[in-house]
PDB file of C-alpha atoms in Angstrom:
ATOM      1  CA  UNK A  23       0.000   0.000   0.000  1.00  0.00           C
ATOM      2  CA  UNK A  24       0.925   3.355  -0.963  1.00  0.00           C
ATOM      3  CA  UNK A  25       1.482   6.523   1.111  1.00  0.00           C
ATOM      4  CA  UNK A  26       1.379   9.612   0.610  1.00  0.00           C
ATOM      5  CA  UNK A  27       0.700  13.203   2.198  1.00  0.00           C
ATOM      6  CA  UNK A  28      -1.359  15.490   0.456  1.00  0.00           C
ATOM      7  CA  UNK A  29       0.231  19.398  -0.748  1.00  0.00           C
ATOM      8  CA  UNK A  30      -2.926  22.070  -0.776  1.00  0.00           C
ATOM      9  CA  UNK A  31      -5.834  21.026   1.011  1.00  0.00           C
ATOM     10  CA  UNK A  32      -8.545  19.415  -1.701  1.00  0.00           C
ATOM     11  CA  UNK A  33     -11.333  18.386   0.337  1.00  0.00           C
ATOM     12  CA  UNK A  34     -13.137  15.919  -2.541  1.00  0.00           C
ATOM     13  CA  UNK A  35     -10.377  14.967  -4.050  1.00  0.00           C
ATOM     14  CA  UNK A  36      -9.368  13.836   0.140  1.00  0.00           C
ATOM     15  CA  UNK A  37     -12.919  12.285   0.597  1.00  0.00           C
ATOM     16  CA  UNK A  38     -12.228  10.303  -2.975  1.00  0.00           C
ATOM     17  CA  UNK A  39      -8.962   9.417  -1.918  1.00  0.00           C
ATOM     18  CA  UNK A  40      -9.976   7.551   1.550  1.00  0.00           C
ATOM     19  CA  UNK A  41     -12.843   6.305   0.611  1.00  0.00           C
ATOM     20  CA  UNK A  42     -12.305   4.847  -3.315  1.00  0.00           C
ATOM     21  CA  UNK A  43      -8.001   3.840  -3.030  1.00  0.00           C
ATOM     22  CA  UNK A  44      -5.645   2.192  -1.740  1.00  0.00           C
ATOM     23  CA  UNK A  45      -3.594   5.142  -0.289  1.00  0.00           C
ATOM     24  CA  UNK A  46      -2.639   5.693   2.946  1.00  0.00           C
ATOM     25  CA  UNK A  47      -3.302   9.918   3.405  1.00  0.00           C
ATOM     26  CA  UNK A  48      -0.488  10.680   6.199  1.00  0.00           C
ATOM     27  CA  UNK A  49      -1.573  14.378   6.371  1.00  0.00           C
ATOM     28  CA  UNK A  50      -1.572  17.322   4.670  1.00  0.00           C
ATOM     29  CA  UNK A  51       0.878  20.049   3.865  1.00  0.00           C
ATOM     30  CA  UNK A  52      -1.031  23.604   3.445  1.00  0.00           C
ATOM     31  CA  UNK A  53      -0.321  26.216   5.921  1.00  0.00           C
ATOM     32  CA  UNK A  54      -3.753  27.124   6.099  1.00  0.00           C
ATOM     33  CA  UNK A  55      -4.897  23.383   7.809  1.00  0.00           C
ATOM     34  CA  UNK A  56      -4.266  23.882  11.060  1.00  0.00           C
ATOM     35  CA  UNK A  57      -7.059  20.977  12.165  1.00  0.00           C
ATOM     36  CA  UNK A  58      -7.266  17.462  11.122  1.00  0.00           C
ATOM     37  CA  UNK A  59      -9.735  17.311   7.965  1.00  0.00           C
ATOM     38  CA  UNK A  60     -11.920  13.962   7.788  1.00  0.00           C
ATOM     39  CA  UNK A  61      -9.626  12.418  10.252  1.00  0.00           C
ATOM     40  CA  UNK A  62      -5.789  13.478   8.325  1.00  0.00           C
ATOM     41  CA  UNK A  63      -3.675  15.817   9.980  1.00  0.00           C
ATOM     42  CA  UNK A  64      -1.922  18.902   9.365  1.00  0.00           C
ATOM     43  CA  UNK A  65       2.045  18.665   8.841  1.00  0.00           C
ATOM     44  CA  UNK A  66       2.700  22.242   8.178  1.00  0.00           C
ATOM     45  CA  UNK A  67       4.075  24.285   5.396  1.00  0.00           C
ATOM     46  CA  UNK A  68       6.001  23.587   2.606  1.00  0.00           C
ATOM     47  CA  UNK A  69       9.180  24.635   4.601  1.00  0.00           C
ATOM     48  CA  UNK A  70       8.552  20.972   6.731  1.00  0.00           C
ATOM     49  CA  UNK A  71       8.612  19.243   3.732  1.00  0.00           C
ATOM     50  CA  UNK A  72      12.097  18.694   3.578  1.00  0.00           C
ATOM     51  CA  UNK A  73      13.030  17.189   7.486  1.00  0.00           C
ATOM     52  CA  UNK A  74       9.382  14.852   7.097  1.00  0.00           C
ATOM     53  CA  UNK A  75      10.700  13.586   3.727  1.00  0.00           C
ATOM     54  CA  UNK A  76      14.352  12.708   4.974  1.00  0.00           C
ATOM     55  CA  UNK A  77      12.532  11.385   7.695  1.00  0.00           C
ATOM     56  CA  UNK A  78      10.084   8.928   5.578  1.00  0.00           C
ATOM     57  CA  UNK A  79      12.046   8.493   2.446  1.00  0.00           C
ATOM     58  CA  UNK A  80       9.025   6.299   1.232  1.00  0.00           C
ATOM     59  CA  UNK A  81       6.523   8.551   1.252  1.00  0.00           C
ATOM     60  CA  UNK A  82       5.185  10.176  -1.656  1.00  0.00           C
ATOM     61  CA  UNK A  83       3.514  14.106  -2.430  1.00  0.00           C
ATOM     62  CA  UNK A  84       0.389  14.195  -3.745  1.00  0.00           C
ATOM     63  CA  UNK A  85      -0.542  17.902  -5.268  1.00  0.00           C
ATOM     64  CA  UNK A  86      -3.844  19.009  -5.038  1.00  0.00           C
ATOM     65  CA  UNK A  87      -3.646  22.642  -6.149  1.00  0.00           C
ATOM     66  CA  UNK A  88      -5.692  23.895  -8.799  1.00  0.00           C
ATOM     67  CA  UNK A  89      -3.846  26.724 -10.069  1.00  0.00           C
ATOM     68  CA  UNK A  90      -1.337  25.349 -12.522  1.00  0.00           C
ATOM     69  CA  UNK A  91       1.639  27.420 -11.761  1.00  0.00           C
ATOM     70  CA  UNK A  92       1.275  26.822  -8.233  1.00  0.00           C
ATOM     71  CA  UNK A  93       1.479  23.018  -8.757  1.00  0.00           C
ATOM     72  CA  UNK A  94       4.440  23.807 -11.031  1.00  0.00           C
ATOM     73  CA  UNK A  95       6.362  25.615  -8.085  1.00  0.00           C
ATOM     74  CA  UNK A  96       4.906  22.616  -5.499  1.00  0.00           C
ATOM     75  CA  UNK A  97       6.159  20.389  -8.065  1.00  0.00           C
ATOM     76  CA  UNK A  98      10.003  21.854  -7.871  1.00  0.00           C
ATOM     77  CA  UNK A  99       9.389  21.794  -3.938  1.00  0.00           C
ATOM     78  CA  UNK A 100       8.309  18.238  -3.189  1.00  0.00           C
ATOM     79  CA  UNK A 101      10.023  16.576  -6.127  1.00  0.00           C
ATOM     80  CA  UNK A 102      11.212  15.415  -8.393  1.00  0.00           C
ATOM     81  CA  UNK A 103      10.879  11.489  -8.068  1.00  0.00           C
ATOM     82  CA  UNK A 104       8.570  11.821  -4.795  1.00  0.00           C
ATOM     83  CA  UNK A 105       5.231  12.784  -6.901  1.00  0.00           C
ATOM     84  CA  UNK A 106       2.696  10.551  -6.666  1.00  0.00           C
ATOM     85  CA  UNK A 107      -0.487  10.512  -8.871  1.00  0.00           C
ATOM     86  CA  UNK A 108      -4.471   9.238  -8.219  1.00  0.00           C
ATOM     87  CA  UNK A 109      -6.704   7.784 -10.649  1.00  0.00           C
ATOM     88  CA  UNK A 110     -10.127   7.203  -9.685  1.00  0.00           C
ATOM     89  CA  UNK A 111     -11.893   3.875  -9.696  1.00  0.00           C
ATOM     90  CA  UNK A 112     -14.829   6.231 -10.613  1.00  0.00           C
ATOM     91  CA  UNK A 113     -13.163   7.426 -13.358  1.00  0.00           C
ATOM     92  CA  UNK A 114     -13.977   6.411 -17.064  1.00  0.00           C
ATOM     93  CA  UNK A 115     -10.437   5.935 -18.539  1.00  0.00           C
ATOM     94  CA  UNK A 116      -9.936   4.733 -21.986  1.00  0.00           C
ATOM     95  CA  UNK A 117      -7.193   1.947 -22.575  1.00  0.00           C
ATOM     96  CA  UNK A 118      -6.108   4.126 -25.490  1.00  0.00           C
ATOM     97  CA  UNK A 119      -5.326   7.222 -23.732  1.00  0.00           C
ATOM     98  CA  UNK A 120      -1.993   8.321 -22.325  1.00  0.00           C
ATOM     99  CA  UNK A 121      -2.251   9.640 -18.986  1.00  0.00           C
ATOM    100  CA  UNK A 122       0.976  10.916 -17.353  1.00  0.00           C
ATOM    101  CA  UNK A 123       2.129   8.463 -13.951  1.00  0.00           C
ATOM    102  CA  UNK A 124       1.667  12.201 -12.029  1.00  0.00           C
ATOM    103  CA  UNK A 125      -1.353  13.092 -12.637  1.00  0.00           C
ATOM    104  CA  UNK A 126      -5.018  13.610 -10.740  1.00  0.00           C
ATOM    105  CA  UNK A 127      -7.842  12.065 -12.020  1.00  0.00           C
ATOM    106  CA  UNK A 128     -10.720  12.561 -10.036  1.00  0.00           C
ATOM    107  CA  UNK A 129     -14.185  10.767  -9.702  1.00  0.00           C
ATOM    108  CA  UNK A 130     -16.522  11.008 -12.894  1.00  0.00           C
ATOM    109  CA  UNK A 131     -14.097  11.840 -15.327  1.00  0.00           C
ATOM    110  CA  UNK A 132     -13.673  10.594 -18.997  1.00  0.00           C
ATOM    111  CA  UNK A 133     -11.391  10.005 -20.913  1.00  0.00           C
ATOM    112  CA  UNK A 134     -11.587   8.715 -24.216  1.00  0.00           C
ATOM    113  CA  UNK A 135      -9.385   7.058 -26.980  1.00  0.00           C
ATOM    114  CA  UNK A 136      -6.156   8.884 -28.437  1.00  0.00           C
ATOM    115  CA  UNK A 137      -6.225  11.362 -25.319  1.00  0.00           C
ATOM    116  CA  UNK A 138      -2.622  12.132 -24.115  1.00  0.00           C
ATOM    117  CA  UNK A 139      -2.596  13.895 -21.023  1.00  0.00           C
ATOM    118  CA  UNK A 140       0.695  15.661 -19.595  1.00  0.00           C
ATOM    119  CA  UNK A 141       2.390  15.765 -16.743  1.00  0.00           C
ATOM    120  CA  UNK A 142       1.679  17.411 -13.157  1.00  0.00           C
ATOM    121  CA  UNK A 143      -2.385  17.205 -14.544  1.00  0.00           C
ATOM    122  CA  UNK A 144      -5.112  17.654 -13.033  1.00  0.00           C
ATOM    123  CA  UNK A 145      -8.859  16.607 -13.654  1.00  0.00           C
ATOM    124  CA  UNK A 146     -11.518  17.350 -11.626  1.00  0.00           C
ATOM    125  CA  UNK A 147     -14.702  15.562 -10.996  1.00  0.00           C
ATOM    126  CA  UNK A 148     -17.104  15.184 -13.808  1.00  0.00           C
ATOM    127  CA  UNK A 149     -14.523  16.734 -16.361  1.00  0.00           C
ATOM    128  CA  UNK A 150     -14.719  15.291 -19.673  1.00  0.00           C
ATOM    129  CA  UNK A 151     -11.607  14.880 -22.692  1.00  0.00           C
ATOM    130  CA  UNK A 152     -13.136  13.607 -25.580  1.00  0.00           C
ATOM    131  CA  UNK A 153     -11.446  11.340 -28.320  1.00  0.00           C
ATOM    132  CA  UNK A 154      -8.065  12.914 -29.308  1.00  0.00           C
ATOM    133  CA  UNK A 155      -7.724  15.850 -26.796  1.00  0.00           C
ATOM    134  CA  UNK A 156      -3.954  16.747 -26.304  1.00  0.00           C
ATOM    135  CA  UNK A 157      -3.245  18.408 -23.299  1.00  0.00           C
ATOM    136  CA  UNK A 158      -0.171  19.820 -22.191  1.00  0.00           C
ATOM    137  CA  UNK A 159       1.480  19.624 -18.940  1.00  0.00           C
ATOM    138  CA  UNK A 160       0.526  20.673 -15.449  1.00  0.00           C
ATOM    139  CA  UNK A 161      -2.666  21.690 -16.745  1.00  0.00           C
ATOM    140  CA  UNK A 162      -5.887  21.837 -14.624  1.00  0.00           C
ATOM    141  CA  UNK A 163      -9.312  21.111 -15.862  1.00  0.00           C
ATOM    142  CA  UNK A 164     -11.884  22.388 -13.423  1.00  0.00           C
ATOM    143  CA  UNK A 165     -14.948  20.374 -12.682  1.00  0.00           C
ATOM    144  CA  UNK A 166     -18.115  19.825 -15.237  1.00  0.00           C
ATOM    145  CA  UNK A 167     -15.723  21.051 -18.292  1.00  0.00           C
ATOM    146  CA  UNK A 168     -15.558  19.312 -21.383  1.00  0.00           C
ATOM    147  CA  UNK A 169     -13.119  19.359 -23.915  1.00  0.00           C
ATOM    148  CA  UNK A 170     -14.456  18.284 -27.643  1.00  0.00           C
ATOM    149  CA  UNK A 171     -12.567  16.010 -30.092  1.00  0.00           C
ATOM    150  CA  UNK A 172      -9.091  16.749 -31.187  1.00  0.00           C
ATOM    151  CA  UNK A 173      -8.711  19.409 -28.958  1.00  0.00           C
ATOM    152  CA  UNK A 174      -4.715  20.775 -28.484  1.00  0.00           C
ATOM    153  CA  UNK A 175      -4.040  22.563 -25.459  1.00  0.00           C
ATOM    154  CA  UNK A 176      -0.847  23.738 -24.440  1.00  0.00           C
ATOM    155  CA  UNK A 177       1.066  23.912 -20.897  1.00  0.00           C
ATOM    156  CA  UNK A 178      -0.043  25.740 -17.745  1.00  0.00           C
ATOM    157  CA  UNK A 179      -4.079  25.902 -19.321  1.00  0.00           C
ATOM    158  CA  UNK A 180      -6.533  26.739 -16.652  1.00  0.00           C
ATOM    159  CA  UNK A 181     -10.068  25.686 -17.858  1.00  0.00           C
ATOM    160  CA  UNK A 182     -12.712  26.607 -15.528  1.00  0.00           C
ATOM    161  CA  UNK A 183     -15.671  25.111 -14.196  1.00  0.00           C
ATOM    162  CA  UNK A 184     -18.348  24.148 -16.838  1.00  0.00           C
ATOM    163  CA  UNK A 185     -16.461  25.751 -19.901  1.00  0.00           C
ATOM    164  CA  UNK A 186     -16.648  23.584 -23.174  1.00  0.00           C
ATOM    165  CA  UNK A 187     -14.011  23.926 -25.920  1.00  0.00           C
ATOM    166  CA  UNK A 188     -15.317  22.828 -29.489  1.00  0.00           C
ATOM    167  CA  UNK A 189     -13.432  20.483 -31.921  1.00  0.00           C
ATOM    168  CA  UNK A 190     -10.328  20.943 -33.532  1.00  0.00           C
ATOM    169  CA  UNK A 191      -9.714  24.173 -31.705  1.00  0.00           C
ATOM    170  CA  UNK A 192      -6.138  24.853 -30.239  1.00  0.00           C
ATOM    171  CA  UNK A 193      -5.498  26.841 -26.684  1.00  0.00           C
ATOM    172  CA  UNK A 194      -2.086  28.303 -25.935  1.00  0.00           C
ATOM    173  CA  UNK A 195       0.112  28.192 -23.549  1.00  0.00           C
ATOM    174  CA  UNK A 196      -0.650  30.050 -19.933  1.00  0.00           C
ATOM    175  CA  UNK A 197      -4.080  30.692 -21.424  1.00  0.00           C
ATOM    176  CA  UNK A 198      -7.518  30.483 -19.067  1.00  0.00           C
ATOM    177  CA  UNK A 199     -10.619  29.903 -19.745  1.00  0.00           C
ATOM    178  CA  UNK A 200     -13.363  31.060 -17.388  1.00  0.00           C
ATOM    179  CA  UNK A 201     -16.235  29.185 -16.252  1.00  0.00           C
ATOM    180  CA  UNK A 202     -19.136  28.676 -18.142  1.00  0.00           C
ATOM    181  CA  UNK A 203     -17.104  29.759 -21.373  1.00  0.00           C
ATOM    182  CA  UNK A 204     -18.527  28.190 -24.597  1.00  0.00           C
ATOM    183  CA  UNK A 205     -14.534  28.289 -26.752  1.00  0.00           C
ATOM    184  CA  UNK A 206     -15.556  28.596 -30.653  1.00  0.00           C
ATOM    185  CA  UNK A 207     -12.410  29.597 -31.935  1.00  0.00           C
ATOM    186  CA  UNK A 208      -8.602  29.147 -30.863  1.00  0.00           C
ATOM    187  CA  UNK A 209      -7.163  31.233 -27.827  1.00  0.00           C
ATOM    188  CA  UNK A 210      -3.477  32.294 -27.782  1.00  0.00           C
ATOM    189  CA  UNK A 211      -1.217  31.565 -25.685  1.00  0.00           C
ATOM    190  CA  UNK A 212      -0.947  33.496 -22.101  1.00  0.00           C
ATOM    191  CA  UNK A 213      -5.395  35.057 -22.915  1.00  0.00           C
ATOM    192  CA  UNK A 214      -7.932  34.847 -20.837  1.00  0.00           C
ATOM    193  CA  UNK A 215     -11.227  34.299 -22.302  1.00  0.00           C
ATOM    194  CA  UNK A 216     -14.714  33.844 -20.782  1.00  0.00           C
ATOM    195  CA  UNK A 217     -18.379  34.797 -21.998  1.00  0.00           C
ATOM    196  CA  UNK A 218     -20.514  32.419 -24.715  1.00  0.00           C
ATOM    197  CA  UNK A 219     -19.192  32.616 -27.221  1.00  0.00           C
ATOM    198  CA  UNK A 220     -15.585  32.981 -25.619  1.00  0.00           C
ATOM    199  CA  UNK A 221     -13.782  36.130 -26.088  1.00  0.00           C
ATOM    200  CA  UNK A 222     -10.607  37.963 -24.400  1.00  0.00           C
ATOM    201  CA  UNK A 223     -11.049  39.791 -21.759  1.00  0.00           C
ATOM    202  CA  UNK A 224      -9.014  42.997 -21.428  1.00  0.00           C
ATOM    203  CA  UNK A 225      -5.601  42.694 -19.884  1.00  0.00           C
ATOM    204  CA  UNK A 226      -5.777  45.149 -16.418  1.00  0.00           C
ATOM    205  CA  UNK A 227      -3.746  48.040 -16.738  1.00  0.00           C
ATOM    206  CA  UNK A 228      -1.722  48.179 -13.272  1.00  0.00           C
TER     207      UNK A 228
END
């Protein structure tokens, strides 16, 4: 049996964990958990990290940040080699899809044929990749949204909850999508689009 501690407090993807795998949940690094949550404790910030790894060389991190350049710095803080992923038993995972050894895969997901998912992924409950979907690393897919056939999306994508990109459509690198945002045409890389039908949103002047 596996064990791992979890970085960035995701209270389904915790529930999912304990209840649907065979991981062991040590506890949780995220400053902000200063309480067990459904029975794992806190361990602290990412500063402890390094003494409670020397200390339990076996152990694994589990990130369960959303943001994707947050997992990306997590990722350089509690690896490499000592990443561990989760795949759902809930999940729908096609035999013909390539899902990177790191990556989340929460409950009610699907993935279908030809998919190739990165590295440092994450999918969130009910998200949906349809046949062909390429999608770059550490990339998080937030829960409800579906992404149509042949899709190509780049590294560090952020699509939010409920959005739906159409076929054949290609989203950059660094780009977001907001919630709720129907994608009909391709976004470049680093925009941030929302609305139905999609569109930038203006960049804030600081």
């Amino acid at each position: 049996m596996t064990t791992v501690v979890m970085v960035a407090l995701d209270k389904d993807l915790l529930e999912q964990m304990l209840l649907e795998s065979a991981l062991t949940v040590a506890g949780i690094f995220d400053p902000g958990v200063v309480e067990s949550v459904l029975g794992v404790p806190p361990l602290g910030g990412d500063a402890e990290w390094a003494g409670w790894a020397a200390r339990y060389p076996e152990v694994k991190a589990l990130l369960a940040a959303d943001p994707p350049l947050l997992r990306l710095r997590l990722a350089a803080t509690y690896g490499p080699g000592r990443l561990a992923g989760f795949r759902s038993p809930l999940a729908r995972l096609s035999p013909q899809a390539c899902i990177g050894a790191d990556a989340v895969i929460q409950a009610d997901v699907f993935v279908s044929a030809g998919v190739v998912v990165g590295s440092l992924c994450k999918l969130n409950v009910g998200a949906a990749l349809h046949h062909d979907v390429r999608l770059g690393d550490c990339c998080t897919v937030a829960p409800g949204a579906r992404l149509l056939g042949r899709v190509s999306v780049g590294n560090g994508v952020y699509v939010g909850a409920g959005a739906m990109v159409l076929p054949n459509l290609s989203v950059g690198d660094g780009a977001t999508i907001g919630a709720g945002a129907v994608v009909t045409s391709d976004v470049p890389a680093g925009a941030t689009v929302a609305g139905v039908p999609a569109r930038p949103l203006p960049e804030r002047v600081s």
